[in-house]
Structure formats: C-alpha cells, structure tokens
Coordinates of C-alpha atoms in Angstrom, one line a residue:
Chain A
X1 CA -0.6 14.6 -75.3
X2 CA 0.9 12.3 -73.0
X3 CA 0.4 12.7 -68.9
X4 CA 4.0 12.7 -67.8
X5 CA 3.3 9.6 -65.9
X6 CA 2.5 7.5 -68.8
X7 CA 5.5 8.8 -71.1
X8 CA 7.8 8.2 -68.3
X9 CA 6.8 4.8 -68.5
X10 CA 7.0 4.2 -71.8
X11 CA 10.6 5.6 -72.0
X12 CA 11.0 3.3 -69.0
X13 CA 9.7 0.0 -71.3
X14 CA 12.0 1.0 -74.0
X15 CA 15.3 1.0 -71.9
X16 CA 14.1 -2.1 -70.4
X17 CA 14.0 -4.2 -73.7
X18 CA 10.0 -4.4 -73.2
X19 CA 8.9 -2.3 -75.9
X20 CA 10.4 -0.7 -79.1
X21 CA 10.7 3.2 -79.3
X22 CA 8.7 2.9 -82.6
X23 CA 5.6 1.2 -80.3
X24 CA 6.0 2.7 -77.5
X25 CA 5.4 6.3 -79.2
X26 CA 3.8 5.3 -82.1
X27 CA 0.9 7.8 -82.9
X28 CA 1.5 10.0 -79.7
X29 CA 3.2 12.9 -81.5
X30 CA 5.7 13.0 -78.3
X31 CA 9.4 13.3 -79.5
X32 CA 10.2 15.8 -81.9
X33 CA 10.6 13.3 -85.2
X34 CA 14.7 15.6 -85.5
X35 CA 16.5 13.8 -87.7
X36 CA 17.8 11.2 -87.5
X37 CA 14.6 10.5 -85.8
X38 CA 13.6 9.9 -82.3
X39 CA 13.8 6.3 -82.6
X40 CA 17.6 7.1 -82.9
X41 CA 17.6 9.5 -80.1
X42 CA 15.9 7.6 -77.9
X43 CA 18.4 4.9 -78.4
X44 CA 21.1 7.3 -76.9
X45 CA 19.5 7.1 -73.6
X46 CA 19.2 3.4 -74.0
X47 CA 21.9 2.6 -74.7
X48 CA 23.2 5.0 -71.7
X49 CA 21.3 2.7 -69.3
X50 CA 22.4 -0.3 -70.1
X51 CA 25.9 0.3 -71.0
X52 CA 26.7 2.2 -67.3
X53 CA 25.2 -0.7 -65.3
X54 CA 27.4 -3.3 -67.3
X55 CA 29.9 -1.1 -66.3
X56 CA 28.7 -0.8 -62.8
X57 CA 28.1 -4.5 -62.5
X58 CA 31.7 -5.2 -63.5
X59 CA 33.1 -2.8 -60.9
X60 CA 31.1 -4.8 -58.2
X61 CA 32.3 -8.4 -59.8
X62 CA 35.3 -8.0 -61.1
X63 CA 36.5 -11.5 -60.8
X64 CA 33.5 -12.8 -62.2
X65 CA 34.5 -10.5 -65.1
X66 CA 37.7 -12.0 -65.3
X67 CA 36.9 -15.2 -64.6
X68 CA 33.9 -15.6 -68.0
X69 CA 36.0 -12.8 -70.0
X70 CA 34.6 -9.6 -70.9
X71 CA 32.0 -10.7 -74.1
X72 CA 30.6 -13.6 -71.8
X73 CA 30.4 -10.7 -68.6
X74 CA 29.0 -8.4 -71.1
X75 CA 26.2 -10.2 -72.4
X76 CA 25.1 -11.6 -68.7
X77 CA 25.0 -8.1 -67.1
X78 CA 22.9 -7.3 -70.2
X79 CA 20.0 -10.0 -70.0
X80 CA 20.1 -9.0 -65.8
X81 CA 19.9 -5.3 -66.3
X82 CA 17.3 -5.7 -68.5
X83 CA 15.2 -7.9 -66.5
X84 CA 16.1 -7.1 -63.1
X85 CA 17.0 -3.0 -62.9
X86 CA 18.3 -1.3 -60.3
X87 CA 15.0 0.4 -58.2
X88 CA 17.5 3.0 -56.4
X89 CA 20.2 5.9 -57.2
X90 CA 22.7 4.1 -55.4
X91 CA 24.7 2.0 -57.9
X92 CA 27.0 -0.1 -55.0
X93 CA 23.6 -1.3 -54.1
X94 CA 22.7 -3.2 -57.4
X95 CA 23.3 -6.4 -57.9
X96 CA 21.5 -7.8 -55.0
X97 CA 20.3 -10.8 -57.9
X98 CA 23.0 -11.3 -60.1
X99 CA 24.7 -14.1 -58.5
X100 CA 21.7 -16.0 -58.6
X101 CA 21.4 -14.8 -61.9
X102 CA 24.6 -16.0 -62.8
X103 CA 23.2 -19.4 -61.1
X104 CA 20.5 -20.3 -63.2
X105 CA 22.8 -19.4 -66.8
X106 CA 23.5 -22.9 -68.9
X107 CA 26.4 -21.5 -70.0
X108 CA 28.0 -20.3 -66.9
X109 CA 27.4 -24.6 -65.5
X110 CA 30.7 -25.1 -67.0
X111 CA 32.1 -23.1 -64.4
X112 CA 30.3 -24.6 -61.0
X113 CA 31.8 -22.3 -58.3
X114 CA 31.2 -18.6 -60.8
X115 CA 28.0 -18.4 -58.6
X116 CA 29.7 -18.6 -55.2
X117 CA 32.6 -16.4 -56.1
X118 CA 29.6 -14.4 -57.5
X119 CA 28.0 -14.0 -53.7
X120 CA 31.6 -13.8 -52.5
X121 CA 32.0 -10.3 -54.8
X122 CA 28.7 -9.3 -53.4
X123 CA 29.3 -10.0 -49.9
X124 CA 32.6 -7.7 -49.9
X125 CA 31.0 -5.5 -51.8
X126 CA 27.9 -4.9 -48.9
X127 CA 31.1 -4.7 -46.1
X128 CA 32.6 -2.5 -48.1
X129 CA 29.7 -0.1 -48.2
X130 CA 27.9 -1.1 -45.0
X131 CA 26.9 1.8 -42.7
X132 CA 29.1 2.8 -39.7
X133 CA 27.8 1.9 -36.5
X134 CA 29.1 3.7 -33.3
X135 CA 31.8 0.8 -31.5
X136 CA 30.7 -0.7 -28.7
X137 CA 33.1 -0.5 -25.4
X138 CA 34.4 -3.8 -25.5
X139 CA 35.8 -4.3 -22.1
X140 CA 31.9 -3.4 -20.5
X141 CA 30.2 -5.9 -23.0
X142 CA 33.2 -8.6 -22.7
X143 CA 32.4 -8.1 -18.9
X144 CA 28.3 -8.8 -19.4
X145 CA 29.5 -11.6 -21.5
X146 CA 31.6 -13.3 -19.1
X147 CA 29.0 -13.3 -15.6
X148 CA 25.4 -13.4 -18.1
X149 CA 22.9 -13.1 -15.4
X150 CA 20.3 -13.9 -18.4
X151 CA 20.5 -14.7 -22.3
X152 CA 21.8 -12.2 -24.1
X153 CA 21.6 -10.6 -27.9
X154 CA 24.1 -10.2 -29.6
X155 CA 23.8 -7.5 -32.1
X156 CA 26.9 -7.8 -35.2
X157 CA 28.5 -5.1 -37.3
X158 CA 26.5 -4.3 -40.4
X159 CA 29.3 -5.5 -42.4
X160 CA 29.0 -8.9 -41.5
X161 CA 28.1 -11.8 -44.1
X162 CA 28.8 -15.4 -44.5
X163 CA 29.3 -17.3 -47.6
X164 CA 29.6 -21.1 -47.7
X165 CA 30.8 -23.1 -51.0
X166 CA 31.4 -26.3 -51.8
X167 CA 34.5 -24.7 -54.0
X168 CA 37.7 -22.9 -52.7
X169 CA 36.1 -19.1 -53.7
X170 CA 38.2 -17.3 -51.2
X171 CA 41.4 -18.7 -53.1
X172 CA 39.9 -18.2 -56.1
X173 CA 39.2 -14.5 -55.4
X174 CA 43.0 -14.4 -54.2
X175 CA 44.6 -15.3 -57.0
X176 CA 42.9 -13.5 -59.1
X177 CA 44.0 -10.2 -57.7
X178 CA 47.4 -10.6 -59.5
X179 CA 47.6 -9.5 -63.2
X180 CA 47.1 -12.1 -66.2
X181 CA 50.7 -13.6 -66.1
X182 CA 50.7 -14.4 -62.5
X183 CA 47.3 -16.4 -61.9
X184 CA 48.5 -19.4 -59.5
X185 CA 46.8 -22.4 -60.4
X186 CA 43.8 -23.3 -57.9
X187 CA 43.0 -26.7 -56.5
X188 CA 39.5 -27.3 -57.1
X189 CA 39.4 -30.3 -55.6
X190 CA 40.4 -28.8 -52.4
X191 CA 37.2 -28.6 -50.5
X192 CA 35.0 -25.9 -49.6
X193 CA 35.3 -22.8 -47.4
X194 CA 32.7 -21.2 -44.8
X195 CA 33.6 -17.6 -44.7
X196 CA 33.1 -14.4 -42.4
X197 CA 33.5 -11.3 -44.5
X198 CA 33.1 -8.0 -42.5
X199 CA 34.8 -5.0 -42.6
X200 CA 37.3 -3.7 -39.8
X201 CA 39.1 -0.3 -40.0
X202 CA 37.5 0.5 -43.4
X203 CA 39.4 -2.9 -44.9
X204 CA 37.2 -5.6 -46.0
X205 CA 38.6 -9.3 -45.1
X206 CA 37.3 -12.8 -44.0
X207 CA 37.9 -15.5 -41.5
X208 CA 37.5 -19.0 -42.7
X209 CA 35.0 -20.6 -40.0
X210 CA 34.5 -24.6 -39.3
X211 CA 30.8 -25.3 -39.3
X212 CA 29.7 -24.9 -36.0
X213 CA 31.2 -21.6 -36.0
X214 CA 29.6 -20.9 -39.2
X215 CA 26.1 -21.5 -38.0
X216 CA 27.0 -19.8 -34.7
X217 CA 27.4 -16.5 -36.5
X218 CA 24.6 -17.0 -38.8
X219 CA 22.3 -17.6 -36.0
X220 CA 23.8 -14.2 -34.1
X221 CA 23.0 -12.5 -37.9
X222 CA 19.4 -13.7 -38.2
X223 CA 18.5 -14.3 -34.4
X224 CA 20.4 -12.1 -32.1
X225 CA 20.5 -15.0 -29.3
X226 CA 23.3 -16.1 -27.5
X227 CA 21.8 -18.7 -25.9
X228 CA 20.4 -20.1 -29.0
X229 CA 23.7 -19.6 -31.2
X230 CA 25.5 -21.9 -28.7
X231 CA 22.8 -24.4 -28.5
X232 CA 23.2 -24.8 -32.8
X233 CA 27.1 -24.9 -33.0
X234 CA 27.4 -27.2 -29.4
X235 CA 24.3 -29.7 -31.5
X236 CA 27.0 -29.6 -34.5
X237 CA 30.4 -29.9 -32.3
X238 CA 30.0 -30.3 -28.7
X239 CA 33.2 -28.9 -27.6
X240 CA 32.4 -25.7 -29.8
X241 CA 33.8 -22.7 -27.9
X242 CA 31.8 -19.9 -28.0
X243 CA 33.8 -17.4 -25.4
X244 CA 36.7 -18.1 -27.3
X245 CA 34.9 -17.2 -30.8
X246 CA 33.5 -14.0 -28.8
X247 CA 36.8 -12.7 -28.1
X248 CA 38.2 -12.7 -31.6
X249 CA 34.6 -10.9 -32.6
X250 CA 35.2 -8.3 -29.7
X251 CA 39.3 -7.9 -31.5
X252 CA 37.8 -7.6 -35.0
X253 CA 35.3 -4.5 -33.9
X254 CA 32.2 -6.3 -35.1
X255 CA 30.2 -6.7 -31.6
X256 CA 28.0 -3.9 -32.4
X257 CA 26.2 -4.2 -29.2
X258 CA 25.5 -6.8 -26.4
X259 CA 21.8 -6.2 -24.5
X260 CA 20.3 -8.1 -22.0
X261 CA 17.2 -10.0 -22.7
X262 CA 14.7 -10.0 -20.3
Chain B
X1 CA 25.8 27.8 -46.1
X2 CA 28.5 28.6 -43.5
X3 CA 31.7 28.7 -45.5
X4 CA 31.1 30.5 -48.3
X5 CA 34.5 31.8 -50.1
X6 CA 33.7 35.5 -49.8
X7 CA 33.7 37.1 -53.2
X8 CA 37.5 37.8 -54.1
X9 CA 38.0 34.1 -53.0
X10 CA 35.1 32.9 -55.0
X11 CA 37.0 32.6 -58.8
X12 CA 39.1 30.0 -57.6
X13 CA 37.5 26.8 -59.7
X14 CA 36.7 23.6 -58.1
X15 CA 37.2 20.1 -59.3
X16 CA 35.3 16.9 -59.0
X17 CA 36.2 14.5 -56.6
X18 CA 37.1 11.0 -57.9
X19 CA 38.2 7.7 -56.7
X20 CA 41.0 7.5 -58.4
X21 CA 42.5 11.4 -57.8
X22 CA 41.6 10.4 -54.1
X23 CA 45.2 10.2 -52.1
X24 CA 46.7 12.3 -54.4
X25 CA 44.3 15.1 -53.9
X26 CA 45.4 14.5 -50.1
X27 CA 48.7 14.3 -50.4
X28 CA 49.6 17.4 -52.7
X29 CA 46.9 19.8 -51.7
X30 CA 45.8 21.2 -55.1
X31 CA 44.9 24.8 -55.1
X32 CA 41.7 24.5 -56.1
X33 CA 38.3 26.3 -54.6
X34 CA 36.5 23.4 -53.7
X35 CA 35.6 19.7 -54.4
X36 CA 32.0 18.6 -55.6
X37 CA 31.0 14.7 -55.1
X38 CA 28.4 12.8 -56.4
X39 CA 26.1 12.3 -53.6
X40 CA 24.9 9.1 -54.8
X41 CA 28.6 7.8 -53.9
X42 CA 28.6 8.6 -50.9
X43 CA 25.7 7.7 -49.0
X44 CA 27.0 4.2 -47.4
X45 CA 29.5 3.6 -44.9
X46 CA 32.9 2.8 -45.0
X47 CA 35.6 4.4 -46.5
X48 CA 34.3 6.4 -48.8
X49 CA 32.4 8.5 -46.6
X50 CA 35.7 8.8 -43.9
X51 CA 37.2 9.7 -47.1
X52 CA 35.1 12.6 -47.4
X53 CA 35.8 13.8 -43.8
X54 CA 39.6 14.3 -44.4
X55 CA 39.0 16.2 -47.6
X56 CA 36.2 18.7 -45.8
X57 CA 38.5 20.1 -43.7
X58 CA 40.6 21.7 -46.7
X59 CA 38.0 22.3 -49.0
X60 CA 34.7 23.6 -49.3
X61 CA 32.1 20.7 -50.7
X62 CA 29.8 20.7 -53.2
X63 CA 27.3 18.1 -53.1
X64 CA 25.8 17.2 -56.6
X65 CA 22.9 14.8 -56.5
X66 CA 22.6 12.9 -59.7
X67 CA 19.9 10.1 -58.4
X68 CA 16.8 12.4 -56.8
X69 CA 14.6 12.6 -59.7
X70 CA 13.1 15.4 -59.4
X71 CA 10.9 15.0 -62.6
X72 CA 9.5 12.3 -61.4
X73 CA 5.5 12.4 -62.0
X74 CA 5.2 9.8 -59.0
X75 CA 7.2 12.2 -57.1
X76 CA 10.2 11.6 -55.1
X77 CA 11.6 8.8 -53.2
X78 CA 11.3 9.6 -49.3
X79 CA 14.3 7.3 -48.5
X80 CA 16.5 8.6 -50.6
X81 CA 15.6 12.2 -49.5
X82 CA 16.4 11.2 -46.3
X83 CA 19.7 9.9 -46.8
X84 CA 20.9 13.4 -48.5
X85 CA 19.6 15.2 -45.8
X86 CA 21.5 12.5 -43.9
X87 CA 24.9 13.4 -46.2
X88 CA 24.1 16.9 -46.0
X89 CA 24.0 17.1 -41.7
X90 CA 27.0 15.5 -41.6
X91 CA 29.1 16.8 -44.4
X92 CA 27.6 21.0 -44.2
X93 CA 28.6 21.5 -48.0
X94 CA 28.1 25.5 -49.0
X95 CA 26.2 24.1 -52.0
X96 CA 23.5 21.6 -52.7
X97 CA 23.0 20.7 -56.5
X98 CA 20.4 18.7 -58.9
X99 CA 19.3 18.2 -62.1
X100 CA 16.5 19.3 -63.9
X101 CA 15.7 15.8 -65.4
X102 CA 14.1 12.6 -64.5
X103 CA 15.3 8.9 -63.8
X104 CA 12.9 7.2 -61.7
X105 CA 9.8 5.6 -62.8
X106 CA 7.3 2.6 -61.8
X107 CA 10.2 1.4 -59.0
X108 CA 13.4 1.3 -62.1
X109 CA 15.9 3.7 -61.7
X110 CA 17.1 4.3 -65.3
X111 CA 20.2 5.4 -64.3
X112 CA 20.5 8.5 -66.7
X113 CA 19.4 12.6 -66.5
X114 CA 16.2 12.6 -68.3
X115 CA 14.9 14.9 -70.3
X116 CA 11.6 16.5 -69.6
X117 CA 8.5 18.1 -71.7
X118 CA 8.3 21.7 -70.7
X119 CA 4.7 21.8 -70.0
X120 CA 2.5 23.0 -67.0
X121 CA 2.0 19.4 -65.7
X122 CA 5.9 19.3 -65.6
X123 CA 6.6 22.6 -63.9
X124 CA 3.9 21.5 -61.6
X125 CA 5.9 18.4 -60.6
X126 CA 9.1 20.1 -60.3
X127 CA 8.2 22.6 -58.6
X128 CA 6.3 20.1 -56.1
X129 CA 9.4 18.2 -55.8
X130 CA 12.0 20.7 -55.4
X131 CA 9.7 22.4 -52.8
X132 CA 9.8 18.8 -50.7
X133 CA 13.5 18.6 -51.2
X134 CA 14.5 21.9 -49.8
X135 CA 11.6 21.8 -46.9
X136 CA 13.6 18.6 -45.7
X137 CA 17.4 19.9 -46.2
X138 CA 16.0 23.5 -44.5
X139 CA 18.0 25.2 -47.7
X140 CA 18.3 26.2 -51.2
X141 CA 18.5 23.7 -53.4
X142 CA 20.6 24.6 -56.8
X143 CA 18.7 23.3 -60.4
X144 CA 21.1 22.3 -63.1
X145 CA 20.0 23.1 -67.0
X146 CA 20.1 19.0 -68.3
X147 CA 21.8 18.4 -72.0
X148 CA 19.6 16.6 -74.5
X149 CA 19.6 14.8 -77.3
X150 CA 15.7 14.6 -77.8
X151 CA 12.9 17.2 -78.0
X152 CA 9.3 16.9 -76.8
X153 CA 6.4 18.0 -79.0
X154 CA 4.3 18.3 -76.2
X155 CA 6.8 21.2 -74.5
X156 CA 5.3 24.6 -74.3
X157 CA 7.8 26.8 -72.5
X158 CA 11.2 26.7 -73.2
X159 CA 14.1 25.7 -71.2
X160 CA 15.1 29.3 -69.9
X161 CA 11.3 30.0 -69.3
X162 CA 11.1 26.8 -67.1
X163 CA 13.9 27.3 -65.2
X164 CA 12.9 30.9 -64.3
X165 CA 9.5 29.8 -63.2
X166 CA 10.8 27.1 -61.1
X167 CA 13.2 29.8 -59.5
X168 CA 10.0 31.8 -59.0
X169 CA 7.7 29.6 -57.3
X170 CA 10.4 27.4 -55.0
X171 CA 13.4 30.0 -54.3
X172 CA 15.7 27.4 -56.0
X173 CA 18.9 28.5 -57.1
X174 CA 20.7 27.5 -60.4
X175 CA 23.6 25.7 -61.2
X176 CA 24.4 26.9 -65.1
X177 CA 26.5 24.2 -67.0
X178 CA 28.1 26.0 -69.9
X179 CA 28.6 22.8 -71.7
X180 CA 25.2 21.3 -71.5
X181 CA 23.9 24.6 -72.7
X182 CA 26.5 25.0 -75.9
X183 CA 25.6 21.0 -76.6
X184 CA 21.7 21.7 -76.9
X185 CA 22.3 25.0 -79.1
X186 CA 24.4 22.6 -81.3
X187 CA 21.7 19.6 -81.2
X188 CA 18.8 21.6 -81.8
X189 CA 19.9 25.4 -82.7
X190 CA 19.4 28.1 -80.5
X191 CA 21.2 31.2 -79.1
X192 CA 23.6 30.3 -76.0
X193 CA 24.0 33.8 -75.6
X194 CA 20.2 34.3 -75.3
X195 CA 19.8 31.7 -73.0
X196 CA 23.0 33.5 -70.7
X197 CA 21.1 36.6 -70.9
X198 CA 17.4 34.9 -70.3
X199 CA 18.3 33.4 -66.5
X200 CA 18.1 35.2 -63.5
X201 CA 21.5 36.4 -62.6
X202 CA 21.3 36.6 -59.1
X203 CA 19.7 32.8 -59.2
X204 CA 22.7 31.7 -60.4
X205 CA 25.5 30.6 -57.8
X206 CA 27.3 27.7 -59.6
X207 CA 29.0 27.0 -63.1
X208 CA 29.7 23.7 -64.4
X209 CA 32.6 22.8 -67.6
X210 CA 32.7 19.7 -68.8
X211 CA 34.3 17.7 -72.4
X212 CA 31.7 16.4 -74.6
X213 CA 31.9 14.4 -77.5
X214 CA 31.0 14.2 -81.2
X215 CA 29.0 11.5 -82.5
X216 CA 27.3 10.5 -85.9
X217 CA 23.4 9.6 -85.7
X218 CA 23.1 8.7 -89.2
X219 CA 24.7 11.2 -90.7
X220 CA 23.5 14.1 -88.0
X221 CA 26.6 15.3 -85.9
X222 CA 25.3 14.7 -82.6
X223 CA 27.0 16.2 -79.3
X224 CA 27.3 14.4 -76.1
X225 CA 27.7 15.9 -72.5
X226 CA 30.1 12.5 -72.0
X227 CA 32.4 14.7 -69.0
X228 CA 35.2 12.4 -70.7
X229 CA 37.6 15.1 -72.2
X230 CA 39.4 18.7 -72.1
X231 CA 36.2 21.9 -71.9
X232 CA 36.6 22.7 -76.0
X233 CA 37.1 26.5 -77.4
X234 CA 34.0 27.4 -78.1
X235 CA 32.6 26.3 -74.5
X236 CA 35.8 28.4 -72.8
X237 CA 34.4 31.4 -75.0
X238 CA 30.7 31.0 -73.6
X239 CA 32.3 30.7 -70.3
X240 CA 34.0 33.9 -70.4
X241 CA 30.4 35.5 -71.5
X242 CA 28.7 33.2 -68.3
X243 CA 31.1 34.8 -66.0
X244 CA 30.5 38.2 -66.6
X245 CA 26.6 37.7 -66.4
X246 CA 27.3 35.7 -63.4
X247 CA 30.0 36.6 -61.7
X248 CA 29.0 35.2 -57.8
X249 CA 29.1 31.8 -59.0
X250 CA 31.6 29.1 -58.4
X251 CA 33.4 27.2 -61.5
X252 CA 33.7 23.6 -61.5
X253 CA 35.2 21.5 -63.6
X254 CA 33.7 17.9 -64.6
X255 CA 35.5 15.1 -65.5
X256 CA 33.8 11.5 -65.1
X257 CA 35.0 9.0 -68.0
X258 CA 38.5 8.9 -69.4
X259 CA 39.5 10.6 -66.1
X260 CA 43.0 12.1 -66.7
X261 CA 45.8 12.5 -64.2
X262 CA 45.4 14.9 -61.5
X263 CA 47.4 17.5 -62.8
X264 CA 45.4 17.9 -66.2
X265 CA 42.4 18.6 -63.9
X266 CA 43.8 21.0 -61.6
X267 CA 45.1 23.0 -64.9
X268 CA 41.7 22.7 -66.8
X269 CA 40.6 24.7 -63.2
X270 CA 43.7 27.1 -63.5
X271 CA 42.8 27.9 -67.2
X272 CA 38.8 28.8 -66.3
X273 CA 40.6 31.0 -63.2
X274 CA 42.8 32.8 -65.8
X275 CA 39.7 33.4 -67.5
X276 CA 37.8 35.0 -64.8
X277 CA 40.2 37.7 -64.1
X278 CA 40.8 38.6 -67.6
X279 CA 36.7 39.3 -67.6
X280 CA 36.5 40.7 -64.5
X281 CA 39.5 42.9 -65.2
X282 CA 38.0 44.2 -68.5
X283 CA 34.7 44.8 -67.1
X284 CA 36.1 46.7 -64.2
X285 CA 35.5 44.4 -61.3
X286 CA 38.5 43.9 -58.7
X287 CA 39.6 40.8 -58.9
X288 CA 42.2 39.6 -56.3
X289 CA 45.4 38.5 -58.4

C-alpha cells in the first residue's frame, strides 16, 4: 500500500510529463485496473491539468495568443505547464515565467518583441489583480513633499510596474484589441516605449515615461528613496523634474504612502 | 452565519457567480437565493473583489473554495488559509464550502479535485486539515462529495462512511452535490439512493446541480462532472429524493464551461425551486408559495 504522500506524488509526476501512469503505478496495486484501465483514467485528470492552465494562460496573454495563433500558443503553454506548474490555487497568479519562457523559444525569435508584449500582458495582468491599499491623503503627503525637512520614502501602489522594450508593445497591445478585420498595421521601426502600468479606479492603464522618469519610478519601486530616485534620473537628464512627476503620481492615486526617514 | 434565509425563504436556489453574468446580474436583479463564488477568484485586489461588495448587499454569499487541498498528506498551505479567512472577514458569507479531494503536492498545484483513497491514513489527514481550517475561520466548514473517474484499491471505507466520520470527528458540515453523486453511481455502480439515505441529514446544509457530460474511454461510457450544460432528468429525479432527505439545505446551481446566458441559469434555479415545493407539498411540509 502506498502512504498517501508518495501516491500523491506520483499522480503529481504523471500530470507533469515526468513519468508514465504505467511506471508510476506499476506493481503498486493502487488504482482499481476498471476498464478501460487506470492508465486511461488517470489520463482524465491529466489531461484536466494541462488543458485548464492552457486555458488559463491564454486568458492572462491573450495577445500573445493572437499574435503566435492558437496551435503555436497551444503547444508553448504546454511545454511551460509542464515544466514550470503553478505552486498556488490562485490561477491570475501563474505565469510569473512564461514571458521568459516565451524568450528563450527558437521558434517564437521570428517574432522579436512576443517576449516584451509577453511581460506587457503580465504586467497588466498583476495591476489588474494587485491588492487594494488604503489611499493616502494627498494634500498632507503633497504638503511633506513640498518643505522635506529630511529624505523621504516613497512607498507606490501595488499595481505599479514598468516595462521597457526596444519594440512599440504598447501599440502593439492596442491594436490588437480590435477584432481580426480591423488590425492597424504597426510600425516596428518606430522605437521603443518605457511604460508605467498601474491601476487607478479599478482600470488598468499606462503612462509612456522618458528614461530618467523611467529609472525614477524604478528606483521608488525597488528603493523607496526620494533622495536617491532624483539623484538617478538628474545623473540621466539634469533638468529631470521630479515635483512635477510627483504631482501626476499624487492625480493617478498611486502614492501609497510618503514617510519620513530619519 | 448571520443571514441565514430562515427556512420558508431557504428553497429559493442560488446560482454561481461568473464574469461574464457579472453586470447583468446587477442590473436585473435575478430572483435567486444567493450567489456562490469561487474563492480562488477572488482573493486579489481590484475589481473583482469591489465587484463582490455590490453584489453582497442583495444576496447572501456562498463561498466555495476549490484550491485548499484538504487531502493533502503534507497538509495545508498556511498562506492560502489565511487569505480565505482574509475573504471570509470581509465578505461574512452564510456558508463556507470545500471539497473532499486533493490538488497540492511537493509545491505543484495540479489544478484539479482529486480523488482520494478511503483509508485511515486519509481520514486521518482530512480530518487534521479540516480541523485547522475551521480553528482559523472560527466556523463550520461545509465538505463536498468529489466526482471520480478512478477508484483506489487501497480504500477501505467507502465514500458515505468517510464523509460521516469526518462529520464525526471535526463538526464539518456537508455540501451534497446530486450530480457528482449520480456520476460515480454511473462510473462505478452503486445505489444513489443509498448514499442519500447513508449521510447525516442534519450535516447536510447545501446542494449542488450541475451538467455533466458523456464520454467514450475506449469503449466505456464515462461521465464527467464538466458544470458545462443543462442538470439532466435523471439528476432532477435524485434531486427531488435529496430534498426531501434534506430539506434545510440550500440549492445551487453550477455552471462553469459553456456558460449560457443569464436567463438559462436563473431558470435552471426556477425549475429546482418548482421542485422543492412539489416535494415539500407531498410530504406535508409548508412551503411558502
């Protein structure tokens, strides 16, 4: 008899691709050999697996669907569900990989920016889903802002995220909300975009950010310091404007709090 | 469980809630009893959770968990507990609901219900994680009966025998779905009616309908709990005997794939309401026309 331990892990192996139902329960006397056989049955449940987070995957990309066609889409989610499953119940948090997935596909180098617009679907899809955080009082914190007394963090909405491409993804993504018949063409050779998805009033949208914007943001994301945020963007453009940026942060509700560093 | 429907109110069927039936639901006000949601779905930010306060202040909530695991030999996750006693602070549903199955082992999450072995070690786990679940919520917890499509060799109780002996040692309560029930009977024979009479009526507080579809394994007619079509006749028949065993509990009706407009949902819930007062009628309990 199998501890439940070990035959939870072997169902696990099978669903995974890593072993067949016929080795992983050979001998064992585990599933009830009902015909047609627990081979068969046990490829009900595999089959289960891998065909809802396909699905799932294709609800979270859906322009990358579009964009390689379903059979291409199809056979990608596939090889990533198999080798990188989710770990949690919570489907609109799986997928964390696939854009790097997508990455490191031959196939898909055809198509140079499907990675970017890749991390672009998963960046909307994490403001979609991001957790609420109470609002700050923006007149209070615009006040702090304005006479600092001492260098201040900067704590940002849990919805923000930055993507940076050397492609045009954001107008990618936009055209490719329209049905089939009314795709506009896209310029690829129009340059890249830095973008600034968060999530305002429960709709997800971005601002299109020069570069020492961009790296102000990011250094608020993975720093907190206002001090040091200016410093990067002022090394990149001196006349960078960092009240001015602040302002349309405070309109956009995604100052989540200001705090005095001591 | 502060809003239960008192018991004349208590026929009136519920109906999932889904995306797509989302601002209709709003805007027409359906008369249905309540509206379950997958937990799983709900337990970011955004809008889908502000969705969810608009539609509790019409309608009682159900909250189904479908991701919890609660076979899992390596027990369950802490986080995730956490964030449905999170969802279930903020949104005060009159009923909690999970399955007897597993989906979580060695950090996958297989994404499926599970079936289990009925053995000791087993009832052991359950038990051990059904306990943990409702310590942290501070209430009952309802069990749902899993459909399956494989049996273990290694099972020594059966299904009913399990599910009374988890409702013996935690205080669980159970959530019966007819379908799942009439699926198993049909994949691997067995007496639905014996199973009705073999559960603990006063354990029992929900119902669940659902579609399921026919499939050929190689020849072998195989049934599958898909939730992807109209509750078939002979399912509405085991219902009506369900509902007079169990006549406290709530009905809902389950619809996940192939959703259909709103209006073929809110009639499926109609037709299992009609059905309910013709029992209760014929067995002499007042039912409230």
């Amino acid at each position: 008899m199998l501890p439940l331990r070990e035959l939870q892990s072997r169902f696990a192996a099978v669903a995974a691709g890593r072993l067949l139902a016929e080795q992983a329960f050979a001998g064992t006397n585990a599933i009830v050999e009902d015909a047609p056989g627990a081979s068969a049955r046990l490829a009900i449940h595999v089959h289960h697996f891998r065909l809802t987070l396909i699905e799932a995957l294709g609800a979270t990309f859906p322009v990358v669907r579009r964009l390689v066609g379903d059979a291409f889409f199809t056979a990608a989610a596939r090889r990533y569900v198999l080798s990188q499953p989710p770990q949690r119940p919570c489907l609109f948090e799986y997928g964390d990989g696939f854009p790097a997935f997508l990455a490191s596909l031959p196939e898909a180098g055809s198509l140079g920016y499907l990675a970017d617009l890749a991390r672009l679907e998963w960046a909307i899809n994490r403001a979609r889903h991001a957790v609420d955080v109470p609002s700050l009082d923006a007149a209070a914190a615009a006040a702090q802002i304005e006479a600092p007394s001492c260098d201040l963090f900067i704590g940002l909405d849990p919805s923000c995220r930055l993507v940076k491409s050397a492609w045009p993804v954001d107008r990618i993504w936009q055209v490719h909300q329209q049905g089939d018949d009314e795709i506009a063409a896209v310029d690829l050779e129009a340059g890249g975009v830095q973008l600034f998805i968060h999530r305002q009033d429960g709709e997800v949208g971005w601002l299109k950010l020069d570069a020492a914007a961009f790296a102000f943001i990011g250094s608020l994301l993975a720093d907190g310091r206002l001090g040091k945020a200016n410093a990067l963007a002022r090394a990149i453009a001196p006349s960078f404007n960092a009240p001015a940026l602040l302002e349309s942060l405070f309109e956009g509700g995604v100052v989540a709090s200001v705090t005095a560093i001591n | 469980m502060s809003t239960l429907p008192s018991s004349t109110e208590r026929q009136t069927a519920g109906i999932g809630l889904r995306c797509p039936h989302f601002e209709e639901i709003v805007a027409t006000r359906p008369a249905v009893g309540f509206l379950e949601i997958h937990a799983e779905n709900y337990m970011g930010g955004g809008r889908m959770p502000a969705r969810l306060e608009v539609v509790r202040r019409h309608w009682p909530i159900s909250v189904h968990g479908v991701g919890m695991s609660l076979g899992s030999a390596e027990g369950i996750n802490d986080r995730h507990l956490e964030r449905l006693a999170r969802l279930v602070e903020r949104i005060e549903p009159d009923w909690v609901s999970e399955h007897l199955a597993w989906s979580v082992v060695d950090g996958m999450y297989l994404n499926d219900l599970l079936p289990l072995p009925y053995s000791e070690e087993s009832l052991a786990v359950v038990a051990a994680n059904i306990a943990q679940v409702q310590d942290r919520l501070r209430r009952q917890l309802l069990i749902e009966n899993p459909s399956a499509y494989l049996r273990f060799a290694q099972s020594t109780l059966s299904e009913v025998e399990f599910l009374n002996e988890l409702v013996r040692r935690t205080g669980c309560g159970l959530l019966f779905d007819v379908n799942n029930v009439f699926v198993n009977c049909r994949n691997f024979g067995g007496d639905p009616l014996a199973w009705i009479e073999g559960l603990p009526a006063d354990a029992v507080h929900e119902l669940h309908l659902a579609g399921h579809a026919v499939n050929d394994a190689d020849g072998v007619t195989i049934l599958i709990d898909d939730h992807g079509s109209q509750v078939s006749a002979a399912v509405w028949e085991l219902y009506e005997r369900a509902v007079a065993r169990f006549p406290n509990a709530a009905t809902l009706i389950e619809w996940d794939s192939n959703l259909p407009p709103l209006p073929v949902l809110v009639a499926e819930a109609q037709e299992a309401d009609r059905r309910w007062r013709s029992v209760h009628k014929e067995v002499g309990y007042a039912a409230a026309a």
